[in-house]
JSON list of C-alpha atoms in Angstrom, two decimals:
[
{"chain": "A", "resi": 17, "resn": "MET", "atom": "CA", "xyz": [0.02, 0.01, 0.04]},
{"chain": "A", "resi": 18, "resn": "ASP", "atom": "CA", "xyz": [3.03, 2.24, -0.12]},
{"chain": "A", "resi": 19, "resn": "THR", "atom": "CA", "xyz": [2.28, 3.30, -3.62]},
{"chain": "A", "resi": 20, "resn": "ILE", "atom": "CA", "xyz": [-1.35, 4.67, -2.68]},
{"chain": "A", "resi": 21, "resn": "TYR", "atom": "CA", "xyz": [-0.13, 8.08, -3.98]},
{"chain": "A", "resi": 22, "resn": "ILE", "atom": "CA", "xyz": [-0.55, 6.76, -7.54]},
{"chain": "A", "resi": 23, "resn": "LEU", "atom": "CA", "xyz": [-4.19, 6.51, -7.34]},
{"chain": "A", "resi": 24, "resn": "PRO", "atom": "CA", "xyz": [-5.11, 10.36, -7.42]},
{"chain": "A", "resi": 25, "resn": "ILE", "atom": "CA", "xyz": [-2.97, 11.14, -10.49]},
{"chain": "A", "resi": 26, "resn": "LEU", "atom": "CA", "xyz": [-4.08, 7.87, -12.12]},
{"chain": "A", "resi": 27, "resn": "LEU", "atom": "CA", "xyz": [-7.78, 8.79, -11.64]},
{"chain": "A", "resi": 28, "resn": "PHE", "atom": "CA", "xyz": [-7.10, 12.39, -12.82]},
{"chain": "A", "resi": 29, "resn": "SER", "atom": "CA", "xyz": [-5.18, 11.24, -15.88]},
{"chain": "A", "resi": 30, "resn": "VAL", "atom": "CA", "xyz": [-7.90, 8.71, -17.13]},
{"chain": "A", "resi": 31, "resn": "ILE", "atom": "CA", "xyz": [-10.41, 11.40, -16.60]},
{"chain": "A", "resi": 32, "resn": "VAL", "atom": "CA", "xyz": [-8.41, 13.90, -18.74]},
{"chain": "A", "resi": 33, "resn": "HIS", "atom": "CA", "xyz": [-8.09, 11.28, -21.33]},
{"chain": "A", "resi": 34, "resn": "GLU", "atom": "CA", "xyz": [-11.84, 10.76, -21.67]},
{"chain": "A", "resi": 35, "resn": "ILE", "atom": "CA", "xyz": [-12.62, 14.54, -21.53]},
{"chain": "A", "resi": 36, "resn": "ALA", "atom": "CA", "xyz": [-10.09, 15.08, -24.41]},
{"chain": "A", "resi": 37, "resn": "HIS", "atom": "CA", "xyz": [-12.10, 12.51, -26.48]},
{"chain": "A", "resi": 38, "resn": "GLY", "atom": "CA", "xyz": [-15.41, 14.29, -25.82]},
{"chain": "A", "resi": 39, "resn": "TRP", "atom": "CA", "xyz": [-13.88, 17.77, -26.33]},
{"chain": "A", "resi": 40, "resn": "MET", "atom": "CA", "xyz": [-12.44, 16.88, -29.77]},
{"chain": "A", "resi": 41, "resn": "ALA", "atom": "CA", "xyz": [-15.67, 15.24, -30.73]},
{"chain": "A", "resi": 42, "resn": "LEU", "atom": "CA", "xyz": [-17.55, 18.34, -29.74]},
{"chain": "A", "resi": 43, "resn": "ARG", "atom": "CA", "xyz": [-15.28, 20.46, -31.87]},
{"chain": "A", "resi": 44, "resn": "LEU", "atom": "CA", "xyz": [-15.99, 18.14, -34.77]},
{"chain": "A", "resi": 45, "resn": "GLY", "atom": "CA", "xyz": [-19.66, 18.41, -34.51]},
{"chain": "A", "resi": 46, "resn": "ASP", "atom": "CA", "xyz": [-20.72, 15.66, -32.09]},
{"chain": "A", "resi": 47, "resn": "SER", "atom": "CA", "xyz": [-22.12, 16.87, -28.89]},
{"chain": "A", "resi": 48, "resn": "THR", "atom": "CA", "xyz": [-23.06, 13.35, -27.42]},
{"chain": "A", "resi": 49, "resn": "ALA", "atom": "CA", "xyz": [-20.49, 13.41, -24.71]},
{"chain": "A", "resi": 50, "resn": "TYR", "atom": "CA", "xyz": [-21.30, 17.06, -23.90]},
{"chain": "A", "resi": 51, "resn": "ASP", "atom": "CA", "xyz": [-24.96, 16.40, -23.76]},
{"chain": "A", "resi": 52, "resn": "ALA", "atom": "CA", "xyz": [-24.24, 13.41, -21.41]},
{"chain": "A", "resi": 53, "resn": "GLY", "atom": "CA", "xyz": [-22.45, 15.69, -18.98]},
{"chain": "A", "resi": 54, "resn": "ARG", "atom": "CA", "xyz": [-18.98, 14.01, -19.59]},
{"chain": "A", "resi": 55, "resn": "LEU", "atom": "CA", "xyz": [-16.97, 17.07, -20.35]},
{"chain": "A", "resi": 56, "resn": "THR", "atom": "CA", "xyz": [-16.41, 17.77, -16.58]},
{"chain": "A", "resi": 57, "resn": "PHE", "atom": "CA", "xyz": [-13.50, 17.19, -14.18]},
{"chain": "A", "resi": 58, "resn": "ASN", "atom": "CA", "xyz": [-16.13, 15.92, -11.74]},
{"chain": "A", "resi": 59, "resn": "PRO", "atom": "CA", "xyz": [-14.88, 12.24, -11.30]},
{"chain": "A", "resi": 60, "resn": "ILE", "atom": "CA", "xyz": [-18.24, 10.72, -10.65]},
{"chain": "A", "resi": 61, "resn": "PRO", "atom": "CA", "xyz": [-19.66, 10.61, -14.18]},
{"chain": "A", "resi": 62, "resn": "HIS", "atom": "CA", "xyz": [-16.28, 9.19, -15.33]},
{"chain": "A", "resi": 63, "resn": "ILE", "atom": "CA", "xyz": [-15.76, 6.53, -12.83]},
{"chain": "A", "resi": 64, "resn": "ASP", "atom": "CA", "xyz": [-15.93, 2.89, -13.93]},
{"chain": "A", "resi": 65, "resn": "ILE", "atom": "CA", "xyz": [-16.27, 0.67, -10.76]},
{"chain": "A", "resi": 66, "resn": "ILE", "atom": "CA", "xyz": [-14.20, -1.98, -12.27]},
{"chain": "A", "resi": 67, "resn": "GLY", "atom": "CA", "xyz": [-11.59, -0.05, -14.26]},
{"chain": "A", "resi": 68, "resn": "SER", "atom": "CA", "xyz": [-11.23, 3.15, -12.10]},
{"chain": "A", "resi": 69, "resn": "ILE", "atom": "CA", "xyz": [-11.49, 1.64, -8.53]},
{"chain": "A", "resi": 70, "resn": "ALA", "atom": "CA", "xyz": [-11.41, -2.33, -8.31]},
{"chain": "A", "resi": 71, "resn": "VAL", "atom": "CA", "xyz": [-8.53, -2.96, -10.81]},
{"chain": "A", "resi": 72, "resn": "PRO", "atom": "CA", "xyz": [-6.12, -0.28, -9.54]},
{"chain": "A", "resi": 73, "resn": "LEU", "atom": "CA", "xyz": [-6.78, -1.30, -5.95]},
{"chain": "A", "resi": 74, "resn": "LEU", "atom": "CA", "xyz": [-6.37, -4.89, -6.55]},
{"chain": "A", "resi": 75, "resn": "SER", "atom": "CA", "xyz": [-3.14, -4.40, -8.46]},
{"chain": "A", "resi": 76, "resn": "ILE", "atom": "CA", "xyz": [-1.72, -2.34, -5.48]},
{"chain": "A", "resi": 77, "resn": "ILE", "atom": "CA", "xyz": [-2.81, -4.94, -2.90]},
{"chain": "A", "resi": 78, "resn": "SER", "atom": "CA", "xyz": [-1.45, -7.82, -4.92]},
{"chain": "A", "resi": 79, "resn": "THR", "atom": "CA", "xyz": [1.63, -6.54, -6.71]},
{"chain": "A", "resi": 80, "resn": "GLY", "atom": "CA", "xyz": [2.34, -3.19, -5.14]},
{"chain": "A", "resi": 81, "resn": "SER", "atom": "CA", "xyz": [1.85, -1.19, -8.28]},
{"chain": "A", "resi": 82, "resn": "VAL", "atom": "CA", "xyz": [-0.79, -0.24, -10.88]},
{"chain": "A", "resi": 83, "resn": "PHE", "atom": "CA", "xyz": [-0.44, -1.72, -14.46]},
{"chain": "A", "resi": 84, "resn": "ILE", "atom": "CA", "xyz": [-3.80, -0.66, -15.93]},
{"chain": "A", "resi": 85, "resn": "ALA", "atom": "CA", "xyz": [-6.75, 1.38, -15.19]},
{"chain": "A", "resi": 86, "resn": "TRP", "atom": "CA", "xyz": [-9.62, 3.06, -17.24]},
{"chain": "A", "resi": 87, "resn": "ALA", "atom": "CA", "xyz": [-12.38, 5.64, -16.89]},
{"chain": "A", "resi": 88, "resn": "LYS", "atom": "CA", "xyz": [-15.94, 5.05, -18.38]},
{"chain": "A", "resi": 89, "resn": "PRO", "atom": "CA", "xyz": [-15.53, 5.74, -22.16]},
{"chain": "A", "resi": 90, "resn": "VAL", "atom": "CA", "xyz": [-17.23, 8.80, -23.24]},
{"chain": "A", "resi": 91, "resn": "PRO", "atom": "CA", "xyz": [-20.15, 8.25, -25.77]},
{"chain": "A", "resi": 92, "resn": "VAL", "atom": "CA", "xyz": [-19.18, 9.30, -29.33]},
{"chain": "A", "resi": 93, "resn": "ASN", "atom": "CA", "xyz": [-21.51, 9.23, -32.36]},
{"chain": "A", "resi": 94, "resn": "PRO", "atom": "CA", "xyz": [-19.34, 9.30, -35.60]},
{"chain": "A", "resi": 95, "resn": "ALA", "atom": "CA", "xyz": [-22.59, 9.84, -37.70]},
{"chain": "A", "resi": 96, "resn": "ASN", "atom": "CA", "xyz": [-22.41, 13.45, -36.48]},
{"chain": "A", "resi": 97, "resn": "PHE", "atom": "CA", "xyz": [-18.91, 13.97, -38.08]},
{"chain": "A", "resi": 98, "resn": "LYS", "atom": "CA", "xyz": [-18.47, 15.64, -41.44]},
{"chain": "A", "resi": 99, "resn": "ASN", "atom": "CA", "xyz": [-15.74, 13.06, -42.23]},
{"chain": "A", "resi": 100, "resn": "PRO", "atom": "CA", "xyz": [-16.51, 10.17, -39.90]},
{"chain": "A", "resi": 101, "resn": "ARG", "atom": "CA", "xyz": [-13.27, 8.04, -40.57]},
{"chain": "A", "resi": 102, "resn": "LYS", "atom": "CA", "xyz": [-10.98, 10.91, -40.41]},
{"chain": "A", "resi": 103, "resn": "ASP", "atom": "CA", "xyz": [-12.52, 12.65, -37.44]},
{"chain": "A", "resi": 104, "resn": "GLU", "atom": "CA", "xyz": [-12.87, 9.47, -35.51]},
{"chain": "A", "resi": 105, "resn": "VAL", "atom": "CA", "xyz": [-9.02, 9.16, -35.73]},
{"chain": "A", "resi": 106, "resn": "LEU", "atom": "CA", "xyz": [-8.67, 12.77, -34.44]},
{"chain": "A", "resi": 107, "resn": "VAL", "atom": "CA", "xyz": [-10.93, 11.91, -31.51]},
{"chain": "A", "resi": 108, "resn": "SER", "atom": "CA", "xyz": [-8.95, 8.81, -30.81]},
{"chain": "A", "resi": 109, "resn": "VAL", "atom": "CA", "xyz": [-5.57, 10.31, -31.01]},
{"chain": "A", "resi": 110, "resn": "VAL", "atom": "CA", "xyz": [-6.23, 13.27, -28.73]},
{"chain": "A", "resi": 111, "resn": "GLY", "atom": "CA", "xyz": [-6.72, 10.91, -25.73]},
{"chain": "A", "resi": 112, "resn": "PRO", "atom": "CA", "xyz": [-3.16, 9.67, -25.58]},
{"chain": "A", "resi": 113, "resn": "LEU", "atom": "CA", "xyz": [-1.94, 13.17, -26.60]},
{"chain": "A", "resi": 114, "resn": "SER", "atom": "CA", "xyz": [-3.63, 14.56, -23.48]},
{"chain": "A", "resi": 115, "resn": "ASN", "atom": "CA", "xyz": [-1.65, 12.12, -21.39]},
{"chain": "A", "resi": 116, "resn": "PHE", "atom": "CA", "xyz": [1.56, 13.29, -22.88]},
{"chain": "A", "resi": 117, "resn": "ILE", "atom": "CA", "xyz": [0.43, 16.81, -21.85]},
{"chain": "A", "resi": 118, "resn": "VAL", "atom": "CA", "xyz": [-0.47, 15.67, -18.22]},
{"chain": "A", "resi": 119, "resn": "ALA", "atom": "CA", "xyz": [3.01, 14.00, -18.09]},
{"chain": "A", "resi": 120, "resn": "LEU", "atom": "CA", "xyz": [4.45, 17.46, -18.99]},
{"chain": "A", "resi": 121, "resn": "VAL", "atom": "CA", "xyz": [2.35, 19.20, -16.19]},
{"chain": "A", "resi": 122, "resn": "CYS", "atom": "CA", "xyz": [3.49, 16.54, -13.69]},
{"chain": "A", "resi": 123, "resn": "THR", "atom": "CA", "xyz": [7.15, 17.36, -14.77]},
{"chain": "A", "resi": 124, "resn": "VAL", "atom": "CA", "xyz": [6.61, 21.06, -14.11]},
{"chain": "A", "resi": 125, "resn": "PHE", "atom": "CA", "xyz": [4.99, 20.45, -10.64]},
{"chain": "A", "resi": 126, "resn": "TYR", "atom": "CA", "xyz": [7.71, 17.94, -9.74]},
{"chain": "A", "resi": 127, "resn": "ILE", "atom": "CA", "xyz": [10.42, 20.50, -10.62]},
{"chain": "A", "resi": 128, "resn": "ILE", "atom": "CA", "xyz": [8.70, 23.22, -8.52]},
{"chain": "A", "resi": 129, "resn": "LEU", "atom": "CA", "xyz": [8.41, 20.83, -5.63]},
{"chain": "A", "resi": 130, "resn": "ALA", "atom": "CA", "xyz": [12.02, 19.56, -5.98]},
{"chain": "A", "resi": 131, "resn": "ASN", "atom": "CA", "xyz": [13.35, 23.09, -5.81]},
{"chain": "A", "resi": 132, "resn": "LEU", "atom": "CA", "xyz": [11.25, 23.78, -2.66]},
{"chain": "A", "resi": 133, "resn": "SER", "atom": "CA", "xyz": [12.23, 20.52, -1.06]},
{"chain": "A", "resi": 134, "resn": "GLN", "atom": "CA", "xyz": [15.02, 22.07, 1.17]},
{"chain": "A", "resi": 135, "resn": "LEU", "atom": "CA", "xyz": [12.43, 24.63, 2.51]},
{"chain": "A", "resi": 136, "resn": "LEU", "atom": "CA", "xyz": [9.46, 22.29, 3.00]},
{"chain": "A", "resi": 137, "resn": "LEU", "atom": "CA", "xyz": [11.41, 19.32, 4.41]},
{"chain": "A", "resi": 138, "resn": "THR", "atom": "CA", "xyz": [13.02, 21.37, 7.27]},
{"chain": "A", "resi": 139, "resn": "THR", "atom": "CA", "xyz": [9.49, 21.98, 8.85]},
{"chain": "A", "resi": 140, "resn": "ASP", "atom": "CA", "xyz": [8.91, 20.47, 12.25]},
{"chain": "A", "resi": 141, "resn": "PHE", "atom": "CA", "xyz": [5.49, 19.36, 11.26]},
{"chain": "A", "resi": 142, "resn": "GLU", "atom": "CA", "xyz": [5.59, 15.70, 10.42]},
{"chain": "A", "resi": 143, "resn": "LEU", "atom": "CA", "xyz": [2.02, 15.84, 8.64]},
{"chain": "A", "resi": 144, "resn": "GLN", "atom": "CA", "xyz": [3.21, 18.68, 6.40]},
{"chain": "A", "resi": 145, "resn": "LYS", "atom": "CA", "xyz": [6.39, 16.61, 5.45]},
{"chain": "A", "resi": 146, "resn": "LYS", "atom": "CA", "xyz": [4.38, 13.53, 4.64]},
{"chain": "A", "resi": 147, "resn": "PHE", "atom": "CA", "xyz": [1.96, 15.59, 2.58]},
{"chain": "A", "resi": 148, "resn": "PHE", "atom": "CA", "xyz": [4.93, 17.09, 0.60]},
{"chain": "A", "resi": 149, "resn": "LEU", "atom": "CA", "xyz": [6.47, 13.73, 0.01]},
{"chain": "A", "resi": 150, "resn": "PHE", "atom": "CA", "xyz": [3.13, 12.47, -1.08]},
{"chain": "A", "resi": 151, "resn": "LEU", "atom": "CA", "xyz": [2.88, 15.14, -3.65]},
{"chain": "A", "resi": 152, "resn": "ILE", "atom": "CA", "xyz": [6.39, 14.89, -5.02]},
{"chain": "A", "resi": 153, "resn": "GLN", "atom": "CA", "xyz": [6.02, 11.11, -5.25]},
{"chain": "A", "resi": 154, "resn": "MET", "atom": "CA", "xyz": [2.62, 11.52, -6.95]},
{"chain": "A", "resi": 155, "resn": "PHE", "atom": "CA", "xyz": [3.88, 13.91, -9.62]},
{"chain": "A", "resi": 156, "resn": "LEU", "atom": "CA", "xyz": [7.13, 12.00, -10.29]},
{"chain": "A", "resi": 157, "resn": "ALA", "atom": "CA", "xyz": [5.05, 8.79, -10.83]},
{"chain": "A", "resi": 158, "resn": "GLY", "atom": "CA", "xyz": [2.53, 10.67, -12.84]},
{"chain": "A", "resi": 159, "resn": "ILE", "atom": "CA", "xyz": [5.22, 11.33, -15.61]},
{"chain": "A", "resi": 160, "resn": "THR", "atom": "CA", "xyz": [5.88, 7.69, -16.29]},
{"chain": "A", "resi": 161, "resn": "LEU", "atom": "CA", "xyz": [2.28, 6.62, -15.55]},
{"chain": "A", "resi": 162, "resn": "ASN", "atom": "CA", "xyz": [0.93, 9.08, -18.26]},
{"chain": "A", "resi": 163, "resn": "ILE", "atom": "CA", "xyz": [3.46, 8.09, -20.82]},
{"chain": "A", "resi": 164, "resn": "PHE", "atom": "CA", "xyz": [2.52, 4.57, -20.25]},
{"chain": "A", "resi": 165, "resn": "LEU", "atom": "CA", "xyz": [-1.14, 5.26, -20.64]},
{"chain": "A", "resi": 166, "resn": "ALA", "atom": "CA", "xyz": [-0.52, 6.99, -23.95]},
{"chain": "A", "resi": 167, "resn": "VAL", "atom": "CA", "xyz": [1.72, 4.18, -25.29]},
{"chain": "A", "resi": 168, "resn": "PHE", "atom": "CA", "xyz": [-0.77, 1.57, -24.05]},
{"chain": "A", "resi": 169, "resn": "ASN", "atom": "CA", "xyz": [-3.89, 3.14, -25.57]},
{"chain": "A", "resi": 170, "resn": "LEU", "atom": "CA", "xyz": [-2.12, 3.49, -28.87]},
{"chain": "A", "resi": 171, "resn": "MET", "atom": "CA", "xyz": [-1.76, -0.32, -29.18]},
{"chain": "A", "resi": 172, "resn": "PRO", "atom": "CA", "xyz": [-3.76, -1.34, -32.19]},
{"chain": "A", "resi": 173, "resn": "VAL", "atom": "CA", "xyz": [-6.02, -3.70, -30.44]},
{"chain": "A", "resi": 174, "resn": "PRO", "atom": "CA", "xyz": [-9.81, -2.91, -30.12]},
{"chain": "A", "resi": 175, "resn": "PRO", "atom": "CA", "xyz": [-11.15, -1.16, -28.19]},
{"chain": "A", "resi": 176, "resn": "LEU", "atom": "CA", "xyz": [-7.97, 0.77, -27.51]},
{"chain": "A", "resi": 177, "resn": "ASP", "atom": "CA", "xyz": [-7.47, 4.28, -29.35]},
{"chain": "A", "resi": 178, "resn": "GLY", "atom": "CA", "xyz": [-4.78, 2.77, -31.58]},
{"chain": "A", "resi": 179, "resn": "SER", "atom": "CA", "xyz": [-7.37, 0.49, -33.09]},
{"chain": "A", "resi": 180, "resn": "HIS", "atom": "CA", "xyz": [-9.41, 3.44, -34.41]},
{"chain": "A", "resi": 181, "resn": "VAL", "atom": "CA", "xyz": [-6.25, 4.57, -36.39]},
{"chain": "A", "resi": 182, "resn": "VAL", "atom": "CA", "xyz": [-5.76, 1.14, -37.90]},
{"chain": "A", "resi": 183, "resn": "SER", "atom": "CA", "xyz": [-9.51, 0.81, -38.71]},
{"chain": "A", "resi": 184, "resn": "SER", "atom": "CA", "xyz": [-9.42, 4.13, -40.60]},
{"chain": "A", "resi": 185, "resn": "LEU", "atom": "CA", "xyz": [-6.67, 2.66, -42.82]},
{"chain": "A", "resi": 186, "resn": "LEU", "atom": "CA", "xyz": [-8.55, -0.58, -43.65]},
{"chain": "A", "resi": 187, "resn": "PRO", "atom": "CA", "xyz": [-11.21, -1.08, -46.41]},
{"chain": "A", "resi": 188, "resn": "ALA", "atom": "CA", "xyz": [-14.62, -0.54, -44.95]},
{"chain": "A", "resi": 189, "resn": "PRO", "atom": "CA", "xyz": [-15.71, -4.30, -44.74]},
{"chain": "A", "resi": 190, "resn": "ILE", "atom": "CA", "xyz": [-12.47, -5.34, -43.15]},
{"chain": "A", "resi": 191, "resn": "ALA", "atom": "CA", "xyz": [-12.55, -2.35, -40.76]},
{"chain": "A", "resi": 192, "resn": "GLU", "atom": "CA", "xyz": [-16.12, -3.33, -39.69]},
{"chain": "A", "resi": 193, "resn": "ARG", "atom": "CA", "xyz": [-15.02, -6.96, -38.77]},
{"chain": "A", "resi": 194, "resn": "TYR", "atom": "CA", "xyz": [-11.84, -5.62, -37.15]},
{"chain": "A", "resi": 195, "resn": "ASN", "atom": "CA", "xyz": [-13.88, -3.36, -34.84]},
{"chain": "A", "resi": 196, "resn": "GLN", "atom": "CA", "xyz": [-16.24, -6.11, -33.95]},
{"chain": "A", "resi": 197, "resn": "ILE", "atom": "CA", "xyz": [-13.41, -7.87, -32.09]},
{"chain": "A", "resi": 198, "resn": "GLY", "atom": "CA", "xyz": [-14.73, -5.66, -29.08]},
{"chain": "A", "resi": 199, "resn": "PHE", "atom": "CA", "xyz": [-14.72, -7.41, -25.79]},
{"chain": "A", "resi": 200, "resn": "PHE", "atom": "CA", "xyz": [-12.34, -10.05, -27.05]},
{"chain": "A", "resi": 201, "resn": "GLY", "atom": "CA", "xyz": [-9.82, -7.23, -27.54]},
{"chain": "A", "resi": 202, "resn": "ILE", "atom": "CA", "xyz": [-9.60, -6.95, -23.72]},
{"chain": "A", "resi": 203, "resn": "ILE", "atom": "CA", "xyz": [-8.63, -10.65, -23.55]},
{"chain": "A", "resi": 204, "resn": "ILE", "atom": "CA", "xyz": [-6.01, -10.20, -26.23]},
{"chain": "A", "resi": 205, "resn": "ILE", "atom": "CA", "xyz": [-4.55, -7.18, -24.40]},
{"chain": "A", "resi": 206, "resn": "ILE", "atom": "CA", "xyz": [-4.22, -9.13, -21.06]},
{"chain": "A", "resi": 207, "resn": "PHE", "atom": "CA", "xyz": [-2.61, -11.93, -22.90]},
{"chain": "A", "resi": 208, "resn": "LEU", "atom": "CA", "xyz": [-0.20, -9.57, -24.70]},
{"chain": "A", "resi": 209, "resn": "MET", "atom": "CA", "xyz": [0.71, -7.75, -21.48]},
{"chain": "A", "resi": 210, "resn": "ARG", "atom": "CA", "xyz": [1.57, -11.16, -19.99]},
{"chain": "A", "resi": 211, "resn": "LEU", "atom": "CA", "xyz": [4.24, -11.79, -22.59]},
{"chain": "A", "resi": 212, "resn": "GLU", "atom": "CA", "xyz": [7.68, -10.68, -21.47]},
{"chain": "A", "resi": 213, "resn": "PRO", "atom": "CA", "xyz": [8.79, -9.58, -25.04]},
{"chain": "A", "resi": 214, "resn": "ILE", "atom": "CA", "xyz": [5.69, -7.35, -25.34]},
{"chain": "A", "resi": 215, "resn": "ARG", "atom": "CA", "xyz": [6.32, -5.92, -21.89]},
{"chain": "A", "resi": 216, "resn": "LYS", "atom": "CA", "xyz": [9.88, -5.26, -22.64]},
{"chain": "A", "resi": 217, "resn": "ILE", "atom": "CA", "xyz": [9.05, -3.39, -25.91]},
{"chain": "A", "resi": 218, "resn": "ILE", "atom": "CA", "xyz": [6.43, -1.25, -24.09]},
{"chain": "A", "resi": 219, "resn": "ILE", "atom": "CA", "xyz": [8.89, -0.42, -21.25]},
{"chain": "A", "resi": 220, "resn": "THR", "atom": "CA", "xyz": [11.56, 0.52, -23.86]},
{"chain": "A", "resi": 221, "resn": "ILE", "atom": "CA", "xyz": [9.15, 2.76, -25.73]},
{"chain": "A", "resi": 222, "resn": "VAL", "atom": "CA", "xyz": [7.92, 4.42, -22.47]},
{"chain": "A", "resi": 223, "resn": "LEU", "atom": "CA", "xyz": [11.56, 5.09, -21.18]},
{"chain": "A", "resi": 224, "resn": "THR", "atom": "CA", "xyz": [12.58, 6.51, -24.66]},
{"chain": "A", "resi": 225, "resn": "LEU", "atom": "CA", "xyz": [9.66, 8.86, -24.71]},
{"chain": "A", "resi": 226, "resn": "LYS", "atom": "CA", "xyz": [10.48, 9.80, -21.17]},
{"chain": "A", "resi": 227, "resn": "ILE", "atom": "CA", "xyz": [13.79, 11.06, -22.05]},
{"chain": "A", "resi": 228, "resn": "PRO", "atom": "CA", "xyz": [12.75, 14.72, -22.77]},
{"chain": "A", "resi": 229, "resn": "TYR", "atom": "CA", "xyz": [10.86, 14.78, -19.49]},
{"chain": "A", "resi": 230, "resn": "ASP", "atom": "CA", "xyz": [14.04, 13.53, -17.66]},
{"chain": "A", "resi": 231, "resn": "PHE", "atom": "CA", "xyz": [15.98, 16.05, -19.52]},
{"chain": "A", "resi": 232, "resn": "LEU", "atom": "CA", "xyz": [13.70, 19.04, -18.15]},
{"chain": "A", "resi": 233, "resn": "ILE", "atom": "CA", "xyz": [14.05, 17.68, -14.65]},
{"chain": "A", "resi": 234, "resn": "MET", "atom": "CA", "xyz": [17.83, 17.45, -14.92]},
{"chain": "A", "resi": 235, "resn": "ILE", "atom": "CA", "xyz": [18.05, 21.03, -16.16]},
{"chain": "A", "resi": 236, "resn": "PHE", "atom": "CA", "xyz": [15.62, 22.80, -13.75]},
{"chain": "A", "resi": 237, "resn": "SER", "atom": "CA", "xyz": [15.84, 20.68, -10.51]}
]
C-alpha cells in the first residue's frame, strides 16, 4: 500500500483522457459526450467501478503497483462527423496526446516541488512533510504513468485508441470486422501484457519517450 499516492494522479489522468475525447468530438460536430455531462472534471460521471477503482486497488494490494486502469468511455456518435473516418481518428488520438500533456504538467510540478524541497522538508510538522513527500512522489510517478497510458492506448487492439487509427486505414468491410473484436480485444490485451517480450517493448518505448521529461528535470531541478 506504499504506492497509494499513484491513485489520485491515475484517476485524474484517465479522466483527462476521456474529456479530451469528448472535447475533440464536440469540436468536430458531435455533442453526445457534452450532452451526457461528460466534459467535466467531476470524477463521478467518469468512474468505472471496475476499471477506475477495483482493478487499480487490486493491483496495488496484490503486486504493489498499478499496471492498468480506465475511466468510463465517453459516448461518441461518428454519424455526427463531417468526415467520420478521419474525425474518429482525431478523436481517438487526442486521448493519448492528453496523457503526454499531463506528463508534462506533472514534470513542471515535480520541478517546482523539488526546488522547494529543502525549505519544505525542514519543517517540524511531520504531517506537512508527509503531505509534501506524497505530492512529490505522486507527480514523479505521474510522468511515467501518463506516458505508459499514452503508449498503452495507442496499441492497435480494439477497443484501444490505436485500433481506430488502424481501422481508418482498412477497407470498410475489413474495418467493420476488425472493430467487432470488441470485448475479445480486452482478452487479447491481457494476454499480450503477460508476454515478457511485449512488456519489454512497451517499457523500452515508455522510457525512450520519457527522455525529454527527464532532461527537463535534470536542467531545472
